[in-house]
Coordinates of C-alpha atoms in Angstrom, one line a residue:
Chain A
M6 CA 0.0 -0.4 0.1
K7 CA 1.6 3.2 -0.9
Y8 CA 3.0 5.3 2.1
I9 CA 2.7 2.3 4.4
D10 CA 5.1 -0.2 2.7
E11 CA 7.8 2.1 2.5
F12 CA 7.9 2.9 6.0
R13 CA 7.9 -1.0 7.0
N14 CA 10.7 -2.0 5.0
G15 CA 13.0 -4.6 7.1
T16 CA 16.3 -4.0 5.4
I17 CA 16.2 -0.1 5.8
A18 CA 15.2 -1.2 9.5
I19 CA 18.2 -2.6 9.7
S20 CA 20.4 -0.7 8.8
L21 CA 18.8 2.3 11.3
S22 CA 19.3 -0.2 14.1
D23 CA 23.1 0.1 13.5
K24 CA 23.1 3.6 12.9
I25 CA 21.5 3.9 16.3
A26 CA 23.8 1.3 18.0
E27 CA 27.2 3.1 16.3
L28 CA 25.2 6.5 17.9
V29 CA 24.9 5.4 21.5
K30 CA 28.0 2.9 21.4
G31 CA 29.4 3.2 25.2
F32 CA 26.7 6.0 26.3
R33 CA 25.2 5.7 29.6
K34 CA 21.6 4.3 29.9
I35 CA 19.0 6.3 27.5
T36 CA 15.5 5.8 28.9
I37 CA 12.6 7.3 26.1
M38 CA 9.2 7.4 26.4
E39 CA 6.8 6.7 23.5
V40 CA 3.5 8.7 25.0
C41 CA 1.2 7.4 22.6
G42 CA -0.5 3.6 22.6
S43 CA -0.2 3.6 19.1
H44 CA 3.3 3.8 19.5
T45 CA 3.8 0.9 22.1
M46 CA 1.5 -1.1 19.8
S47 CA 3.8 -0.9 16.6
V48 CA 7.1 -1.1 19.4
Y49 CA 5.7 -4.7 20.2
R50 CA 4.0 -5.8 16.5
Y51 CA 7.2 -5.0 15.1
G52 CA 9.6 -6.3 17.6
L53 CA 11.4 -2.7 17.6
K54 CA 12.9 -3.2 21.0
R55 CA 15.2 -5.8 19.9
L56 CA 16.6 -3.5 17.2
L57 CA 17.8 -1.6 20.0
P58 CA 20.8 -2.0 21.8
P59 CA 20.6 -2.5 25.5
N60 CA 21.5 1.0 26.6
I61 CA 18.4 2.2 25.1
R62 CA 15.3 1.7 27.6
L63 CA 11.6 2.9 26.1
L64 CA 9.0 3.3 28.5
S65 CA 5.3 3.4 27.3
G66 CA 3.5 6.5 28.8
P67 CA -0.6 7.8 29.3
G68 CA -1.6 7.6 25.5
C69 CA -4.2 5.0 25.8
P70 CA -7.6 7.3 26.0
V71 CA -9.6 3.9 27.8
C72 CA -6.3 3.2 29.8
V73 CA -6.7 7.1 31.5
T74 CA -10.3 7.2 31.2
P75 CA -12.0 7.0 35.3
V76 CA -14.1 4.1 36.7
S77 CA -16.3 7.2 37.2
F78 CA -16.7 7.8 33.3
I79 CA -18.1 4.3 33.1
D80 CA -19.9 4.1 36.4
T81 CA -21.4 7.4 35.0
A82 CA -22.4 5.7 31.3
I83 CA -23.7 2.8 33.5
T84 CA -26.3 4.6 35.9
I85 CA -28.0 6.7 33.1
L86 CA -28.1 3.5 31.1
H87 CA -30.1 2.0 34.2
K88 CA -32.3 5.5 35.2
F89 CA -33.2 5.9 31.3
A90 CA -33.5 2.3 30.2
N91 CA -36.2 2.3 27.7
E92 CA -35.4 5.9 26.8
I93 CA -31.8 5.9 25.7
I94 CA -28.7 4.3 23.4
I95 CA -25.4 4.7 24.7
T96 CA -23.1 4.0 21.4
T97 CA -19.2 3.8 22.1
F98 CA -16.0 2.7 20.6
G99 CA -15.0 -1.0 21.0
D100 CA -12.1 -0.8 23.4
L101 CA -14.3 1.0 26.0
F102 CA -17.0 -0.8 25.9
R103 CA -15.1 -4.0 27.7
A104 CA -13.6 -1.6 30.0
P105 CA -14.4 -2.6 33.7
G106 CA -16.1 0.5 36.0
S107 CA -16.5 -0.4 39.7
S108 CA -18.9 -3.3 39.4
S109 CA -19.5 -3.6 35.8
S110 CA -19.1 -2.6 32.4
L111 CA -21.0 -1.2 29.3
E112 CA -20.6 -4.6 27.5
K113 CA -21.6 -6.9 30.4
E114 CA -25.1 -4.5 30.8
K115 CA -25.6 -4.9 26.9
A116 CA -25.1 -8.6 28.1
K117 CA -28.1 -8.0 30.5
G118 CA -30.2 -6.7 27.3
A119 CA -29.3 -2.7 27.9
S120 CA -28.7 -0.7 24.4
V121 CA -25.2 -0.5 23.8
V122 CA -23.9 -0.7 20.5
V123 CA -20.1 -0.7 19.4
V124 CA -19.4 2.2 16.6
Y125 CA -16.6 3.2 14.5
S126 CA -17.0 6.8 14.7
T127 CA -19.4 9.6 15.8
R128 CA -21.1 9.3 12.2
D129 CA -22.4 6.0 13.1
A130 CA -23.8 7.1 16.5
M131 CA -25.5 10.1 14.2
K132 CA -27.0 8.1 12.0
I133 CA -28.2 5.9 14.9
A134 CA -30.1 8.9 16.2
E135 CA -31.3 9.3 12.6
K136 CA -32.5 5.9 12.2
N137 CA -34.3 5.9 16.2
T138 CA -36.0 8.9 16.5
D139 CA -37.7 7.9 19.8
K140 CA -34.6 7.8 21.0
K141 CA -31.9 9.3 22.5
V142 CA -28.5 8.4 21.6
I143 CA -25.4 9.4 23.3
F144 CA -21.9 9.1 22.3
L145 CA -19.4 8.4 24.6
G146 CA -15.9 10.7 23.8
I147 CA -12.9 9.8 25.2
G148 CA -9.5 10.3 23.9
F149 CA -7.0 13.0 22.9
E150 CA -6.9 16.0 20.7
T151 CA -7.0 13.4 17.6
T152 CA -10.6 12.5 18.5
T153 CA -12.0 15.4 20.3
P154 CA -12.1 17.1 17.1
T155 CA -14.3 14.4 15.6
I156 CA -16.7 14.4 18.6
A157 CA -16.4 19.0 17.9
A158 CA -17.4 18.3 13.9
S159 CA -20.3 15.7 14.9
V160 CA -22.0 18.3 17.7
L161 CA -21.8 20.9 14.8
E162 CA -23.0 18.7 12.2
A163 CA -25.9 17.6 14.4
E164 CA -26.9 21.3 15.2
R165 CA -26.8 22.0 11.8
S166 CA -28.9 19.2 10.7
N167 CA -31.7 19.9 13.8
L168 CA -30.4 15.6 15.2
N169 CA -32.2 16.9 18.3
N170 CA -31.5 13.4 20.1
Y171 CA -28.2 12.9 19.5
F172 CA -25.8 13.5 22.6
V173 CA -22.2 13.4 24.1
L174 CA -21.0 12.2 27.6
T175 CA -17.3 13.5 27.1
S176 CA -14.1 12.7 29.3
H177 CA -11.4 14.6 26.7
K178 CA -7.7 14.3 27.7
T179 CA -4.9 16.9 26.4
M180 CA -1.4 15.3 25.9
P181 CA 1.0 18.2 26.7
H182 CA 0.1 18.8 30.1
V183 CA 0.2 14.7 31.1
M184 CA 3.6 15.2 29.9
E185 CA 4.2 17.9 32.1
A186 CA 2.9 15.8 34.8
L187 CA 5.2 13.2 33.7
L188 CA 8.1 15.8 34.2
R189 CA 7.0 16.9 37.5
D190 CA 7.5 13.0 38.8
K191 CA 10.6 12.7 40.7
E192 CA 10.5 8.7 40.1
L193 CA 10.5 8.9 36.2
N194 CA 14.3 10.0 34.9
L195 CA 13.5 10.5 31.4
D196 CA 15.7 11.5 28.5
G197 CA 13.4 12.0 26.0
F198 CA 9.5 12.1 24.5
L199 CA 8.4 10.4 21.3
C200 CA 5.5 12.2 20.8
P201 CA 2.4 11.1 19.2
A202 CA 1.8 11.5 15.5
H203 CA -2.2 12.5 14.9
V204 CA -2.1 13.9 18.2
S205 CA 0.3 16.4 17.0
T206 CA -1.1 16.1 13.3
I207 CA -3.8 18.2 15.4
I208 CA -2.0 20.3 17.5
G209 CA 1.7 20.6 15.7
S210 CA 4.6 20.9 17.4
R211 CA 4.6 24.3 19.0
P212 CA 2.7 22.9 22.4
Y213 CA 5.5 20.8 23.2
E214 CA 8.2 23.4 23.2
F215 CA 8.2 24.4 27.1
I216 CA 9.4 20.6 27.6
A217 CA 12.4 21.2 25.3
Q218 CA 12.7 24.8 26.6
D219 CA 11.7 24.5 30.5
F220 CA 12.9 21.2 31.0
H221 CA 15.6 20.7 28.7
I222 CA 13.9 17.1 27.2
P223 CA 13.9 16.9 23.7
C224 CA 10.8 15.4 21.5
V225 CA 10.3 14.4 18.5
I226 CA 7.2 14.0 16.7
A227 CA 7.3 10.2 14.7
G228 CA 4.8 8.5 12.9
F229 CA 3.1 4.8 13.8
E230 CA 5.0 2.4 11.1
P231 CA 8.4 1.0 12.3
L232 CA 11.0 2.9 10.2
D233 CA 8.9 6.3 11.5
I234 CA 9.9 4.8 15.0
L235 CA 13.1 4.2 14.7
Q236 CA 14.3 7.3 12.5
G237 CA 12.1 9.3 15.6
I238 CA 14.4 7.4 18.4
Y239 CA 17.5 8.4 15.9
M240 CA 16.7 11.9 15.8
L241 CA 16.2 12.0 19.4
L242 CA 19.2 10.3 20.3
E243 CA 21.0 12.5 18.1
Q244 CA 19.9 15.3 20.5
I245 CA 20.7 13.7 23.7
V246 CA 24.3 12.6 22.3
K247 CA 24.5 16.4 21.7
K248 CA 23.1 17.7 25.2
E249 CA 20.4 19.7 23.0
A250 CA 16.9 20.0 22.9
G251 CA 14.1 20.9 20.6
V252 CA 11.4 19.8 19.3
K253 CA 11.3 17.9 15.7
I254 CA 9.1 16.4 13.2
Q255 CA 10.1 13.3 11.6
Y256 CA 6.2 12.9 10.8
S257 CA 6.4 15.4 8.2
R258 CA 4.6 14.1 5.4
V259 CA 1.8 15.1 7.9
A260 CA 2.3 16.6 10.6
K261 CA 3.3 20.3 10.6
C262 CA 4.2 23.1 13.0
N263 CA 0.9 24.7 13.2
G264 CA -1.2 21.6 13.3
N265 CA -4.1 21.4 11.4
P266 CA -5.6 24.8 11.7
T267 CA -8.9 24.0 10.6
A268 CA -9.5 21.1 13.1
L269 CA -8.4 23.5 15.7
A270 CA -11.0 26.1 15.5
I271 CA -13.6 23.3 15.1
L272 CA -11.7 22.0 18.6
D273 CA -11.9 25.5 20.2
K274 CA -15.5 26.2 19.1
V275 CA -17.3 23.6 20.6
F276 CA -15.0 22.8 23.4
E277 CA -13.2 24.5 26.3
P278 CA -10.2 23.3 28.9
C279 CA -11.2 21.7 32.1
D280 CA -9.9 20.2 34.8
V281 CA -9.7 16.2 34.3
E282 CA -9.5 12.8 36.1
W283 CA -6.8 10.6 34.6
R284 CA -6.9 7.1 35.8
G285 CA -4.4 6.1 38.2
L286 CA -2.7 9.7 37.9
G287 CA -5.1 11.3 39.7
L288 CA -6.8 15.1 38.6
I289 CA -4.4 17.3 36.3
P290 CA -5.3 21.0 36.0
K291 CA -6.3 22.4 32.6
S292 CA -5.7 18.6 30.8
G293 CA -9.2 18.1 30.2
L294 CA -11.6 19.4 27.4
K295 CA -15.8 20.2 28.4
L296 CA -18.5 21.1 25.9
R297 CA -18.9 24.8 26.0
N298 CA -22.0 26.2 27.7
R299 CA -23.1 27.5 24.0
Y300 CA -23.8 23.0 23.1
A301 CA -24.9 22.6 26.7
R302 CA -28.3 20.7 24.9
F303 CA -25.6 18.1 23.3
D304 CA -23.8 17.5 26.7
A305 CA -25.4 14.2 28.0
S306 CA -23.9 14.9 31.6
K307 CA -26.1 17.9 31.6
V308 CA -29.4 16.7 29.6
F309 CA -29.5 13.5 31.9
R310 CA -28.4 15.5 35.2
I311 CA -25.5 13.5 36.3
L312 CA -25.0 15.8 39.4
D313 CA -28.0 14.8 40.9
F314 CA -26.9 10.7 40.5
G315 CA -23.6 12.0 43.2
F316 CA -21.5 11.6 40.0
R317 CA -18.8 14.4 39.1
I318 CA -16.7 13.3 36.1
D319 CA -13.9 15.7 36.9
S320 CA -14.2 15.1 40.3
G321 CA -10.6 13.9 40.5
I322 CA -12.1 11.2 43.3
Q323 CA -10.8 7.8 42.5
N324 CA -13.1 4.9 42.6
P325 CA -11.8 3.2 45.8
H326 CA -12.1 -0.1 43.8
S327 CA -9.9 0.9 41.1
A328 CA -6.9 0.6 42.9
S329 CA -7.7 -1.8 45.9
N330 CA -7.5 -4.9 44.0
G331 CA -4.4 -5.0 43.4
C332 CA -3.9 -3.3 40.1
I333 CA -0.7 -1.8 39.6
C334 CA -2.5 0.2 35.8
G335 CA -1.6 4.0 37.6
D336 CA 2.3 3.0 37.8
I337 CA 2.3 1.5 34.5
L338 CA 0.8 4.8 32.8
R339 CA 2.9 6.9 34.8
G340 CA 6.0 4.3 33.6
V341 CA 7.7 4.3 36.7
K342 CA 6.2 -0.3 36.8
T343 CA 6.1 -2.6 33.6
P344 CA 2.9 -4.9 33.6
S345 CA 5.7 -7.7 34.8
D346 CA 6.1 -6.3 38.2
C347 CA 2.2 -6.8 38.5
K348 CA 0.9 -9.7 40.9
L349 CA -1.9 -10.2 38.5
F350 CA -0.4 -9.7 34.9
K351 CA -1.5 -12.9 33.1
G352 CA -3.2 -14.6 36.0
A353 CA -6.4 -13.1 37.5
C354 CA -5.6 -10.1 34.8
N355 CA -5.6 -11.0 31.2
P356 CA -7.4 -10.4 27.8
E357 CA -10.6 -12.3 28.5
H358 CA -10.9 -10.8 32.1
P359 CA -9.4 -7.2 31.7
V360 CA -9.1 -6.4 35.8
G361 CA -7.6 -3.0 34.9
A362 CA -7.8 -0.6 31.3
C363 CA -4.4 -1.3 30.6
M364 CA -4.9 -4.7 29.8
V365 CA -8.6 -3.7 28.1
S366 CA -7.4 -1.8 25.2
G367 CA -6.0 -3.2 22.3
E368 CA -3.4 0.0 22.8
G369 CA -2.7 -0.3 26.5
T370 CA 0.8 -1.9 27.7
C371 CA -0.6 -4.9 29.3
A372 CA -2.4 -6.2 26.4
A373 CA 0.7 -5.6 24.0
Y374 CA 3.3 -6.9 27.0
Y375 CA 0.3 -10.4 26.8
K376 CA 0.0 -10.4 22.7
Y377 CA 3.6 -9.8 21.8
G378 CA 5.4 -10.9 25.0
E379 CA 8.0 -9.0 26.9
T380 CA 10.6 -8.3 24.6
E381 CA 13.5 -6.4 26.7
P382 CA 16.8 -7.0 25.3
Chain L
M5 CA -6.4 6.5 2.5
K6 CA -7.0 7.7 -0.8
L7 CA -10.0 10.3 -1.1
I8 CA -11.8 8.9 -4.6
K9 CA -15.0 10.7 -4.3
I10 CA -16.3 14.0 -2.0
N11 CA -19.8 14.9 -1.7
G12 CA -20.2 18.3 0.0
V13 CA -18.7 17.2 3.8
T14 CA -18.3 13.7 3.2
G15 CA -16.3 11.5 1.1
I16 CA -15.2 8.3 -0.3
A17 CA -11.7 6.6 0.8
E18 CA -10.4 3.9 -0.2
I19 CA -7.1 1.9 1.2
G20 CA -6.4 -2.1 -0.2
G21 CA -9.5 -2.1 -1.9
L22 CA -11.6 -1.3 1.0
Q23 CA -14.2 1.9 1.0
R24 CA -15.2 4.0 3.6
E25 CA -17.2 7.3 4.0
I26 CA -15.5 9.6 5.9
G27 CA -16.2 13.4 7.2
L28 CA -14.7 15.7 5.3
L29 CA -15.1 18.8 8.0
L30 CA -11.7 18.5 9.8
V31 CA -9.6 19.3 6.1
D32 CA -9.5 22.4 4.0
N33 CA -9.4 22.1 0.2
A34 CA -9.2 18.0 0.0
N35 CA -9.1 16.9 -3.6
V36 CA -10.4 13.6 -5.1
G37 CA -7.0 11.5 -5.5
D38 CA -5.3 13.3 -2.5
Y39 CA -4.2 10.9 0.3
V40 CA -5.5 11.3 3.6
I41 CA -4.9 9.7 7.1
V42 CA -8.6 9.2 8.3
H43 CA -9.2 8.8 12.0
A44 CA -12.7 7.9 13.8
G45 CA -14.4 8.7 10.6
Y46 CA -13.0 11.7 9.8
A47 CA -9.8 13.1 7.2
I48 CA -7.9 14.9 9.9
Q49 CA -5.1 16.0 7.5
K50 CA -3.8 15.3 4.0
L51 CA -1.3 13.7 3.8
D52 CA 2.0 16.1 2.2
E53 CA 3.6 13.9 -0.7
K54 CA 6.5 16.1 -1.1
E55 CA 7.5 15.4 2.1
A56 CA 6.7 11.4 2.3
F57 CA 9.5 11.6 -0.7
K58 CA 11.8 13.2 1.2
T59 CA 11.8 11.0 4.1
I60 CA 11.8 7.9 2.2
A61 CA 14.5 9.2 0.2
L62 CA 16.4 10.0 3.6
L63 CA 15.7 6.2 4.7
E64 CA 16.7 5.0 1.8
S65 CA 20.5 6.9 1.6
Y66 CA 20.5 5.1 4.9
H67 CA 20.7 1.9 3.4
E68 CA 23.0 2.9 0.7
M69 CA 25.7 3.9 3.5
P70 CA 29.0 2.5 2.6
Q71 CA 29.6 -0.8 4.3
D72 CA 32.6 0.6 6.6
T73 CA 29.9 3.4 8.7
K74 CA 28.2 0.3 9.6
S75 CA 28.3 -2.1 12.4
T76 CA 28.4 -5.7 12.1
K77 CA 25.0 -6.6 14.3
K78 CA 22.9 -8.0 12.2

């Protein structure tokens, strides 16, 4: 496939692997975090850790949307399902469908007969709303700056077409803020960030500049194909070896300095910053996005009055069930532990019966370790 | 995915024989024949073919390096 196969060439991967080894030969141990879950999956799928010398350590970051969605969000969706059972249809992305709340999941509720439909996008959810005018259709919106513009676009399209039975329940998050929170974590010593490809396609490279300037940590925006990742790592190592810190773009065929101004304008029209809870990481100020008041009539949290149930999605209150079972997803998301450190991994927690969100999502670190095996050199 | 048809704010994109309807609200000036990055049902950016060729050429140059600059690790 054009513009994909070229970035999966095994012979060039070996040459790049040699170049990387040459560059850091005799150098100290270097830790690089790939922030995005799609990078994590590529790293494992293509066995890229085996192509890196032993002094390069790749850490997975918090960029898996389902993994960082708080238990309270899933509990809220389930409570709405129970309270408005005959009036609503909940639509959701496939991986959120299976994510555990404190006592159930959307998958379990569907098995009991609840109206939950897995969709590929908001466009599918809107089509369900068009076909079921007697029902209120709620789309569960999670994800980073890549996904949020698609939810914003759906709200604008629903407004334009007078689709009055379409609503969104959102827990959107922004990437640079969590990266800053990670840098302030004393347990984590990072030498560089491999920045997400598609978040950066939207936001551009500028929002990462404070990381290079204030924290002296180099950043490279890399694509998701194996050669993109290896080249991105090489571009990071070049900076680390020279003790330089800047923001560079490997994925220049898609990601630009200014990002995608059209998508950013739509995002800004519909959403505004808010404090938000990250599963495992707690409340991070201004790291979330919520619907602006102007679009309150599409906001399921207001229309279905979730505050009346005692839920506050943005409250920062950790559900006691989320950590008391021994799950260490939080430490894994912060990059301070790996799945092998978890006593539940491969036993009580597995893809058939996930305990933590990192095992549920296809982009989760635990799911990647389980599927492809531990491949530390 | 390659954009093969445009109908106002939606379009049809194709990859490997698979076709999908996508939203075009998030990209400006998309034309039939453009390659677009699709995320959750929407095109989120057009692919810059010139930059793609530059990156591919650079990657290929790594492989064409003289043998003596490479280590023997395989």
